[in-house]
CSV table of C-alpha atoms in Angstrom, one decimal:
chain,number,residue,atom,x,y,z
B,1,MET,CA,0.0,0.0,0.0
B,2,MET,CA,1.2,3.5,-0.8
B,3,ILE,CA,1.4,5.8,2.2
B,4,THR,CA,1.3,9.6,1.7
B,5,ASN,CA,2.3,11.9,4.5
B,6,LEU,CA,0.9,15.4,4.3
B,7,LYS,CA,2.4,18.1,6.4
B,8,GLN,CA,1.0,21.7,6.1
B,9,PRO,CA,2.8,24.7,7.6
B,10,THR,CA,1.1,26.8,10.1
B,11,ILE,CA,-0.5,29.9,8.6
B,12,SER,CA,-0.5,33.1,10.7
B,13,PHE,CA,-2.9,36.0,10.0
B,14,THR,CA,-2.5,39.6,11.2
B,15,ASN,CA,-6.1,40.5,10.8
B,16,PRO,CA,-8.2,39.3,13.8
B,17,ASN,CA,-11.4,39.5,11.9
B,18,VAL,CA,-10.4,36.4,10.0
B,19,LEU,CA,-11.1,34.2,13.0
B,20,ARG,CA,-14.5,35.6,13.4
B,21,GLN,CA,-15.2,35.2,9.7
B,22,LYS,CA,-13.9,31.6,9.6
B,23,SER,CA,-17.2,30.2,8.5
B,24,GLN,CA,-17.2,32.5,5.5
B,25,ILE,CA,-14.0,31.1,4.1
B,26,PRO,CA,-14.9,28.5,1.4
B,27,THR,CA,-13.7,25.0,2.0
B,28,SER,CA,-10.4,24.4,0.2
B,29,GLN,CA,-10.5,22.3,-2.8
B,30,ILE,CA,-9.5,18.7,-2.3
B,31,VAL,CA,-6.1,18.0,-3.8
B,32,ASN,CA,-5.4,14.5,-5.0
B,33,PHE,CA,-1.9,13.5,-4.1
B,34,SER,CA,-1.9,10.2,-5.9
B,35,PRO,CA,1.4,8.2,-6.1
B,36,LYS,CA,3.6,9.7,-8.8
B,37,ILE,CA,3.9,7.4,-11.9
B,38,CYS,CA,7.0,7.7,-14.1
B,39,ARG,CA,5.6,7.6,-17.5
B,40,LYS,CA,8.9,6.6,-19.1
B,41,SER,CA,9.2,3.5,-17.0
B,42,ASP,CA,5.5,2.8,-16.4
B,43,LEU,CA,6.5,1.6,-13.0
B,44,LEU,CA,4.7,2.7,-9.8
B,45,ILE,CA,7.1,4.0,-7.2
B,46,GLN,CA,6.8,1.6,-4.3
B,47,LYS,CA,8.2,4.1,-1.7
B,48,PRO,CA,6.2,6.4,0.6
B,49,LEU,CA,6.1,10.0,-0.6
B,50,LYS,CA,6.3,13.2,1.4
B,51,ILE,CA,5.2,16.7,0.5
B,52,SER,CA,8.3,18.9,0.3
B,53,ASN,CA,6.4,22.1,-0.6
B,54,PHE,CA,2.8,23.1,-0.4
B,55,ASP,CA,1.9,26.7,-1.4
B,56,VAL,CA,-1.5,28.2,-1.8
B,57,ILE,CA,-0.9,31.4,-3.8
B,58,GLY,CA,-3.3,34.4,-4.0
B,59,LEU,CA,-5.0,34.4,-0.5
B,60,GLY,CA,-5.7,38.1,0.2
B,61,PHE,CA,-7.9,39.3,3.1
B,62,GLY,CA,-9.2,42.8,3.8
B,63,ASN,CA,-11.9,44.2,6.1
B,64,GLY,CA,-12.6,40.6,7.4
B,65,PHE,CA,-13.8,39.3,4.1
B,66,LEU,CA,-12.1,37.0,1.5
B,67,ARG,CA,-11.1,39.4,-1.3
B,68,GLU,CA,-9.6,37.0,-3.8
B,69,ARG,CA,-8.7,33.3,-3.8
B,70,LYS,CA,-6.8,31.5,-6.6
B,71,SER,CA,-6.4,27.8,-6.5
B,72,VAL,CA,-2.8,27.8,-7.7
B,73,ILE,CA,-1.0,25.0,-6.0
B,74,LYS,CA,2.7,24.1,-6.3
B,75,CYS,CA,3.4,20.6,-5.1
B,76,GLU,CA,6.6,18.6,-5.1
B,77,ALA,CA,7.1,15.1,-3.9
B,78,TYR,CA,10.2,13.1,-3.0
B,79,GLU,CA,10.9,9.5,-1.8
B,80,ALA,CA,11.2,9.0,2.0
B,81,ASP,CA,14.9,8.3,1.8
B,82,ARG,CA,15.7,11.1,-0.7
B,83,SER,CA,16.1,14.8,-0.2
B,84,GLU,CA,15.5,15.7,-3.9
B,85,PRO,CA,12.2,15.7,-5.8
B,86,ILE,CA,11.7,12.7,-8.1
B,87,ASP,CA,12.9,13.4,-11.7
B,88,ASP,CA,11.0,11.0,-14.0
B,89,GLU,CA,13.0,12.3,-17.0
B,90,VAL,CA,16.0,10.2,-16.0
B,91,VAL,CA,13.9,7.0,-15.9
B,92,GLU,CA,14.4,5.1,-19.2
B,93,LEU,CA,11.8,3.0,-20.8
B,94,PRO,CA,12.4,-0.7,-20.1
B,95,GLY,CA,11.7,-1.6,-23.7
B,96,GLU,CA,13.9,1.2,-25.2
B,97,ALA,CA,17.1,-0.7,-24.7
B,98,ALA,CA,15.7,-3.8,-26.3
B,99,ARG,CA,14.4,-1.7,-29.2
B,100,LYS,CA,17.9,-0.2,-29.8
B,101,VAL,CA,19.4,-3.7,-29.7
B,102,LYS,CA,16.8,-4.8,-32.2
B,103,ILE,CA,17.5,-2.0,-34.6
B,104,GLY,CA,21.3,-2.6,-34.3
B,105,ILE,CA,20.7,-6.2,-35.2
B,106,TYR,CA,18.6,-5.2,-38.2
B,107,PHE,CA,21.4,-2.8,-39.4
B,108,ALA,CA,24.2,-5.3,-38.9
B,109,THR,CA,22.2,-8.0,-40.7
B,110,TRP,CA,21.2,-5.7,-43.5
B,111,TRP,CA,24.8,-4.6,-44.2
B,112,ALA,CA,26.2,-8.1,-43.9
B,113,LEU,CA,23.6,-9.6,-46.3
B,114,ASN,CA,24.2,-6.7,-48.8
B,115,VAL,CA,27.9,-7.3,-48.8
B,116,VAL,CA,27.5,-11.0,-49.4
B,117,PHE,CA,25.0,-10.4,-52.2
B,118,ASN,CA,27.3,-8.0,-54.0
B,119,ILE,CA,30.2,-10.4,-53.8
B,120,TYR,CA,28.3,-13.4,-55.2
B,121,ASN,CA,26.5,-11.2,-57.7
B,122,LYS,CA,29.8,-10.0,-59.1
B,123,LYS,CA,31.2,-13.5,-59.2
B,124,VAL,CA,28.2,-14.7,-61.2
B,125,LEU,CA,28.4,-11.8,-63.6
B,126,ASN,CA,32.1,-12.4,-64.2
B,127,ALA,CA,31.5,-16.0,-65.3
B,128,PHE,CA,28.0,-15.5,-66.7
B,129,PRO,CA,27.6,-12.0,-68.3
B,130,TYR,CA,23.9,-12.0,-68.7
B,131,PRO,CA,22.5,-9.4,-66.3
B,132,TRP,CA,18.9,-9.7,-67.5
B,133,LEU,CA,18.6,-13.3,-66.5
B,134,THR,CA,20.6,-12.7,-63.3
B,135,SER,CA,18.2,-10.0,-62.3
B,136,THR,CA,15.2,-12.3,-63.1
B,137,LEU,CA,16.6,-15.1,-61.0
B,138,SER,CA,17.0,-12.7,-58.0
B,139,LEU,CA,13.3,-11.7,-58.2
B,140,ALA,CA,12.2,-15.2,-58.8
B,141,MET,CA,13.9,-16.6,-55.7
B,142,GLY,CA,12.5,-13.9,-53.5
B,143,SER,CA,9.0,-14.5,-54.9
B,144,LEU,CA,9.3,-18.2,-54.3
B,145,ILE,CA,10.5,-17.8,-50.7
B,146,MET,CA,7.6,-15.5,-49.9
B,147,LEU,CA,5.0,-17.7,-51.6
B,148,VAL,CA,6.2,-20.7,-49.7
B,149,SER,CA,6.2,-18.7,-46.4
B,150,TRP,CA,2.6,-17.6,-47.0
B,151,ALA,CA,1.5,-21.1,-48.0
B,152,THR,CA,3.0,-22.7,-44.9
B,153,ARG,CA,1.9,-19.8,-42.7
B,154,VAL,CA,5.4,-19.1,-41.6
B,155,ALA,CA,4.6,-15.5,-42.5
B,156,GLU,CA,1.1,-13.9,-42.5
B,157,ALA,CA,-0.1,-13.3,-46.1
B,158,PRO,CA,-1.1,-9.6,-46.8
B,159,SER,CA,-4.6,-8.5,-47.3
B,160,THR,CA,-4.6,-6.7,-50.7
B,161,ASP,CA,-7.1,-5.6,-53.2
B,162,ILE,CA,-7.1,-4.3,-56.8
B,163,ASP,CA,-6.4,-0.8,-55.7
B,164,PHE,CA,-3.3,-2.0,-53.9
B,165,TRP,CA,-1.9,-3.6,-57.0
B,166,LYS,CA,-2.8,-0.6,-59.2
B,167,ALA,CA,-0.8,1.7,-56.8
B,168,LEU,CA,2.1,-0.8,-56.7
B,169,PHE,CA,2.3,-1.1,-60.5
B,170,PRO,CA,4.3,2.1,-61.2
B,171,VAL,CA,6.5,1.3,-58.2
B,172,ALA,CA,7.3,-2.1,-59.7
B,173,VAL,CA,8.1,-0.7,-63.1
B,174,ALA,CA,10.6,1.8,-61.6
B,175,HIS,CA,12.0,-1.0,-59.3
B,176,THR,CA,12.5,-3.3,-62.2
B,177,ILE,CA,14.3,-0.7,-64.3
B,178,GLY,CA,16.5,0.2,-61.4
B,179,HIS,CA,17.4,-3.3,-60.5
B,180,VAL,CA,18.3,-4.4,-64.1
B,181,ALA,CA,20.3,-1.2,-64.7
B,182,ALA,CA,22.3,-1.7,-61.6
B,183,THR,CA,23.0,-5.3,-62.5
B,184,VAL,CA,24.1,-4.2,-66.0
B,185,SER,CA,26.4,-1.7,-64.4
B,186,MET,CA,27.8,-4.4,-62.1
B,187,SER,CA,28.5,-6.7,-65.1
B,188,LYS,CA,30.7,-4.0,-66.8
B,189,VAL,CA,32.6,-2.2,-64.0
B,190,ALA,CA,33.9,-2.9,-60.5
B,191,VAL,CA,31.4,-3.2,-57.6
B,192,SER,CA,33.0,-0.3,-55.9
B,193,PHE,CA,32.6,2.0,-58.9
B,194,THR,CA,28.9,1.1,-59.3
B,195,HIS,CA,28.3,2.0,-55.7
B,196,ILE,CA,30.3,5.2,-55.8
B,197,ILE,CA,28.1,6.3,-58.7
B,198,LYS,CA,25.0,5.2,-56.9
B,199,SER,CA,25.9,7.3,-54.0
B,200,ALA,CA,24.8,10.2,-56.2
B,201,GLU,CA,21.1,9.2,-55.9
B,202,PRO,CA,20.3,12.1,-53.5
B,203,ALA,CA,21.3,14.5,-56.2
B,204,PHE,CA,18.8,12.9,-58.6
B,205,SER,CA,16.2,13.0,-55.9
B,206,VAL,CA,16.5,16.7,-55.4
B,207,VAL,CA,16.6,17.5,-59.1
B,208,VAL,CA,13.5,15.4,-59.9
B,209,SER,CA,11.6,16.7,-56.8
B,210,ARG,CA,12.5,20.3,-57.6
B,211,PHE,CA,11.8,20.5,-61.3
B,212,LEU,CA,9.1,17.9,-61.8
B,213,LEU,CA,7.2,18.1,-58.4
B,214,GLY,CA,7.9,21.7,-57.6
B,215,GLU,CA,9.3,20.9,-54.1
B,216,SER,CA,11.7,23.3,-52.4
B,217,PHE,CA,14.5,22.3,-50.1
B,218,PRO,CA,16.6,24.1,-47.4
B,219,THR,CA,19.9,25.7,-48.6
B,220,GLY,CA,21.8,23.0,-46.7
B,221,VAL,CA,20.4,20.3,-49.0
B,222,TYR,CA,21.6,22.0,-52.1
B,223,LEU,CA,25.0,22.6,-50.6
B,224,SER,CA,25.3,18.9,-49.7
B,225,LEU,CA,24.9,18.0,-53.3
B,226,LEU,CA,28.2,19.7,-54.2
B,227,PRO,CA,30.5,17.1,-52.6
B,228,ILE,CA,28.3,14.3,-53.9
B,229,ILE,CA,28.5,15.4,-57.5
B,230,GLY,CA,32.1,16.5,-57.3
B,231,GLY,CA,33.2,13.3,-55.6
B,232,CYS,CA,31.4,11.1,-58.1
B,233,ALA,CA,32.9,13.0,-61.0
B,234,LEU,CA,36.4,12.8,-59.5
B,235,ALA,CA,36.0,9.0,-59.0
B,236,ALA,CA,34.7,8.5,-62.5
B,237,VAL,CA,37.5,10.3,-64.4
B,238,THR,CA,40.1,8.5,-62.4
B,239,GLU,CA,38.6,5.0,-62.6
B,240,LEU,CA,41.1,2.7,-64.2
B,241,ASN,CA,38.5,0.4,-65.7
B,242,PHE,CA,36.0,3.0,-66.7
B,243,ASN,CA,33.2,1.7,-69.0
B,244,MET,CA,30.4,3.9,-70.4
B,245,ILE,CA,27.7,1.2,-70.2
B,246,GLY,CA,28.6,0.5,-66.6
B,247,PHE,CA,28.5,4.2,-65.8
B,248,MET,CA,25.2,4.8,-67.6
B,249,GLY,CA,23.7,1.7,-65.9
B,250,ALA,CA,24.4,3.1,-62.5
B,251,MET,CA,23.1,6.5,-63.5
B,252,ILE,CA,19.8,5.1,-64.9
B,253,SER,CA,19.5,3.0,-61.7
B,254,ASN,CA,19.7,6.2,-59.6
B,255,LEU,CA,17.0,7.9,-61.7
B,256,ALA,CA,14.7,4.8,-61.6
B,257,PHE,CA,14.9,4.4,-57.9
B,258,VAL,CA,14.1,8.0,-57.3
B,259,PHE,CA,10.9,7.6,-59.3
B,260,ARG,CA,10.2,4.3,-57.5
B,261,ASN,CA,10.2,6.1,-54.2
B,262,ILE,CA,8.1,9.0,-55.5
B,263,PHE,CA,5.5,6.6,-56.9
B,264,SER,CA,5.6,4.6,-53.6
B,265,LYS,CA,5.0,7.6,-51.5
B,266,LYS,CA,2.2,8.8,-53.6
B,267,GLY,CA,0.4,5.5,-54.1
B,268,MET,CA,0.9,3.6,-50.9
B,269,LYS,CA,-0.3,6.2,-48.4
B,270,GLY,CA,-2.8,4.6,-46.1
B,271,LYS,CA,-2.1,1.0,-47.2
B,272,SER,CA,-1.7,-1.2,-44.1
B,273,VAL,CA,0.9,-3.7,-45.4
B,274,SER,CA,4.0,-4.6,-43.5
B,275,GLY,CA,7.5,-3.8,-44.9
B,276,MET,CA,8.3,-7.5,-45.5
B,277,ASN,CA,5.0,-8.2,-47.3
B,278,TYR,CA,5.2,-4.9,-49.2
B,279,TYR,CA,8.6,-5.9,-50.7
B,280,ALA,CA,7.3,-9.4,-51.4
B,281,CYS,CA,4.5,-8.1,-53.4
B,282,LEU,CA,6.9,-5.7,-55.2
B,283,SER,CA,9.2,-8.6,-56.1
B,284,ILE,CA,6.3,-10.7,-57.5
B,285,LEU,CA,5.0,-7.9,-59.7
B,286,SER,CA,8.5,-6.9,-60.8
B,287,LEU,CA,9.2,-10.6,-61.8
B,288,VAL,CA,6.0,-10.6,-63.9
B,289,LEU,CA,7.1,-7.4,-65.7
B,290,LEU,CA,10.7,-8.4,-66.2
B,291,THR,CA,10.5,-12.0,-67.4
B,292,PRO,CA,9.2,-11.3,-71.0
B,293,PHE,CA,11.8,-8.5,-71.5
B,294,ALA,CA,14.6,-10.7,-70.3
B,295,ILE,CA,13.6,-13.4,-72.8
B,296,ALA,CA,13.4,-10.8,-75.6
B,297,VAL,CA,16.8,-9.2,-74.8
B,298,GLU,CA,18.9,-12.2,-74.1
B,299,GLY,CA,16.9,-15.4,-74.8
B,300,PRO,CA,17.1,-19.0,-73.7
B,301,GLN,CA,19.7,-19.9,-76.4
B,302,MET,CA,22.2,-17.3,-75.0
B,303,TRP,CA,21.5,-18.5,-71.5
B,304,ALA,CA,22.1,-22.1,-72.3
B,305,ALA,CA,25.4,-21.5,-74.0
B,306,GLY,CA,26.6,-19.1,-71.3
B,307,TRP,CA,25.5,-21.5,-68.5
B,308,GLU,CA,27.3,-24.4,-70.0
B,309,LYS,CA,30.5,-22.3,-70.4
B,310,ALA,CA,30.3,-21.1,-66.8
B,311,VAL,CA,29.8,-24.5,-65.4
B,312,SER,CA,32.7,-25.9,-67.4
B,313,GLN,CA,35.0,-23.2,-66.2
B,314,ILE,CA,33.9,-22.8,-62.6
B,315,GLY,CA,32.4,-26.2,-61.8
B,316,PRO,CA,29.5,-27.0,-59.5
B,317,ASN,CA,30.4,-23.9,-57.4
B,318,PHE,CA,28.8,-21.7,-60.1
B,319,ILE,CA,25.4,-23.1,-59.3
B,320,TRP,CA,25.9,-22.2,-55.6
B,321,TRP,CA,26.9,-18.7,-56.6
B,322,VAL,CA,23.7,-18.2,-58.6
B,323,ALA,CA,21.6,-19.6,-55.7
B,324,ALA,CA,23.4,-17.5,-53.1
B,325,GLN,CA,23.2,-14.2,-55.0
B,326,SER,CA,19.5,-14.8,-55.5
B,327,VAL,CA,18.7,-15.7,-51.9
B,328,PHE,CA,20.9,-12.9,-50.4
B,329,TYR,CA,19.3,-10.3,-52.7
B,330,HIS,CA,15.9,-11.1,-51.3
B,331,LEU,CA,17.0,-11.4,-47.7
B,332,TYR,CA,18.9,-8.1,-47.5
B,333,ASN,CA,16.0,-6.2,-49.1
B,334,GLN,CA,13.5,-7.9,-46.8
B,335,VAL,CA,15.6,-7.0,-43.7
B,336,SER,CA,16.0,-3.4,-45.0
B,337,TYR,CA,12.2,-3.0,-45.4
B,338,MET,CA,11.7,-4.6,-41.9
B,339,SER,CA,14.1,-2.1,-40.4
B,340,LEU,CA,12.2,0.8,-42.1
B,341,ASP,CA,9.2,-0.3,-40.0
B,342,GLU,CA,11.2,0.4,-36.8
B,343,ILE,CA,13.1,3.6,-37.6
B,344,SER,CA,12.6,7.0,-39.2
B,345,PRO,CA,13.5,7.5,-42.9
B,346,LEU,CA,16.4,9.8,-41.8
B,347,THR,CA,18.0,7.1,-39.7
B,348,PHE,CA,17.4,4.6,-42.5
B,349,SER,CA,19.1,7.0,-45.0
B,350,ILE,CA,22.2,7.2,-42.7
B,351,GLY,CA,22.2,3.4,-42.4
B,352,ASN,CA,22.1,3.2,-46.2
B,353,THR,CA,25.1,5.5,-46.5
B,354,MET,CA,27.1,3.3,-44.1
B,355,LYS,CA,26.0,0.2,-46.0
B,356,ARG,CA,27.4,1.6,-49.2
B,357,ILE,CA,30.7,2.2,-47.5
B,358,SER,CA,30.9,-1.3,-46.3
B,359,VAL,CA,30.2,-2.7,-49.8
B,360,ILE,CA,32.8,-0.5,-51.4
B,361,VAL,CA,35.5,-1.3,-48.9
B,362,SER,CA,34.8,-5.1,-48.8
B,363,SER,CA,34.6,-5.4,-52.6
B,364,ILE,CA,37.9,-3.6,-53.0
B,365,ILE,CA,39.5,-6.0,-50.6
B,366,ILE,CA,37.9,-9.2,-51.9
B,367,PHE,CA,38.3,-8.6,-55.6
B,368,ARG,CA,41.6,-6.7,-55.1
B,369,THR,CA,40.4,-3.8,-57.2
B,370,PRO,CA,43.2,-1.4,-58.0
B,371,VAL,CA,42.4,2.0,-56.6
B,372,GLN,CA,44.3,5.2,-57.2
B,373,PRO,CA,44.6,7.7,-54.3
B,374,VAL,CA,42.7,10.3,-56.3
B,375,ASN,CA,40.0,7.8,-57.0
B,376,ALA,CA,39.7,6.9,-53.4
B,377,LEU,CA,39.5,10.6,-52.5
B,378,GLY,CA,36.6,11.1,-54.9
B,379,ALA,CA,34.7,8.1,-53.4
B,380,ALA,CA,35.3,9.5,-49.9
B,381,ILE,CA,34.0,13.0,-50.9
B,382,ALA,CA,30.9,11.5,-52.5
B,383,ILE,CA,30.1,9.3,-49.5
B,384,PHE,CA,30.6,12.2,-47.2
B,385,GLY,CA,28.3,14.4,-49.2
B,386,THR,CA,25.7,11.7,-49.1
B,387,PHE,CA,26.0,11.6,-45.3
B,388,LEU,CA,25.6,15.4,-45.1
B,389,TYR,CA,22.5,15.2,-47.3
B,390,SER,CA,20.9,12.7,-44.9
B,391,GLN,CA,21.7,15.0,-42.0
B,392,VAL,CA,20.3,18.2,-43.5
B,393,SER,CA,17.2,16.7,-45.2
B,394,VAL,CA,13.8,17.2,-43.7
B,395,CYS,CA,13.1,14.4,-41.4
B,396,ASP,CA,9.9,13.0,-42.9
B,397,LEU,CA,9.0,10.5,-45.6
B,398,ASP,CA,8.2,13.1,-48.1
B,399,ARG,CA,11.7,14.5,-48.3
B,400,ASN,CA,13.9,11.5,-47.6
B,401,VAL,CA,14.5,9.2,-50.5
B,402,VAL,CA,16.2,6.0,-49.7
B,403,CYS,CA,17.9,3.5,-52.0
B,404,LEU,CA,17.6,-0.2,-51.2
B,405,TRP,CA,19.7,-1.7,-54.0
């Protein structure tokens, strides 16, 4: 049981008429000194409370009558064994620490899966230079995983309608173009170079939003684009194995993903679909759109000849590489969408920047990509500009564009 001790100071009056007019003084309002609850911890303080200060302000008496009375009460409480009032601001939510750990696990898993995907994807493309089929296999594996998960009730299937798929269609078109363009770029240039160019996506986002949507941005956003553009340009002109198709593929991927996010924000407002299921539906629709174009551009005959050549050169490991890049592509995107459910778009944007750094560094080490000091400087400037952009952007979904590739 909670015990509350109330101690009121003695009040002295210099006007003797007050005692005779005692019956005319209104009964004081009842003050409820309920036990103090720390909202941040949601725990009831199980210690007795004492009143450290009790002031009734505004009592003025004259000519024996109550002239004015204001019920302004200042009350502070403290624990019986403490001399200072309770400060509930220092009490931390019991679930806050667990939430931070959960987000940290999401980020670490997201980065690790993305690094593994890029490594296996590059290995496959080096031995099997057919990016359209490689992109199709990535989407097919993710779609298969989610269909099996829904059928076995491992994951709860989303509740969708025709309006959902109509809103998702332009998102899937942009996602498909961006995915294929990035894979084409990866087949022609180093992984590190592709991701350096893709770090310029914020610049595309600002340009498209400014000139096509009429949005305005703070001055800091425009200034943050200068190191992004300058760093990417410096890295491009100093790239030892520069390829125009690879460069244009990364640029087209940037533009496509900007439109993907714009369409997503416009069409998916109010849709109650979890991040994991949203990406699953996006993969399925993108697979349906991509398959006929992949057959038309490359075709089964080219795939059969290339597959036979790759297996003869690499051996059975090539099949594992294809399976791994397909599985890890879906897994890292799924985890990224799941993390977006837990954090703000600004935090996600920062995490995406750090992800790109980990991919660039790990790919340079694993593939032993030759890098000139000037090229490395350009990459560092571009990544730093991307980080600045994420810091100065408006912290809401309408202004933060995130790239998941």
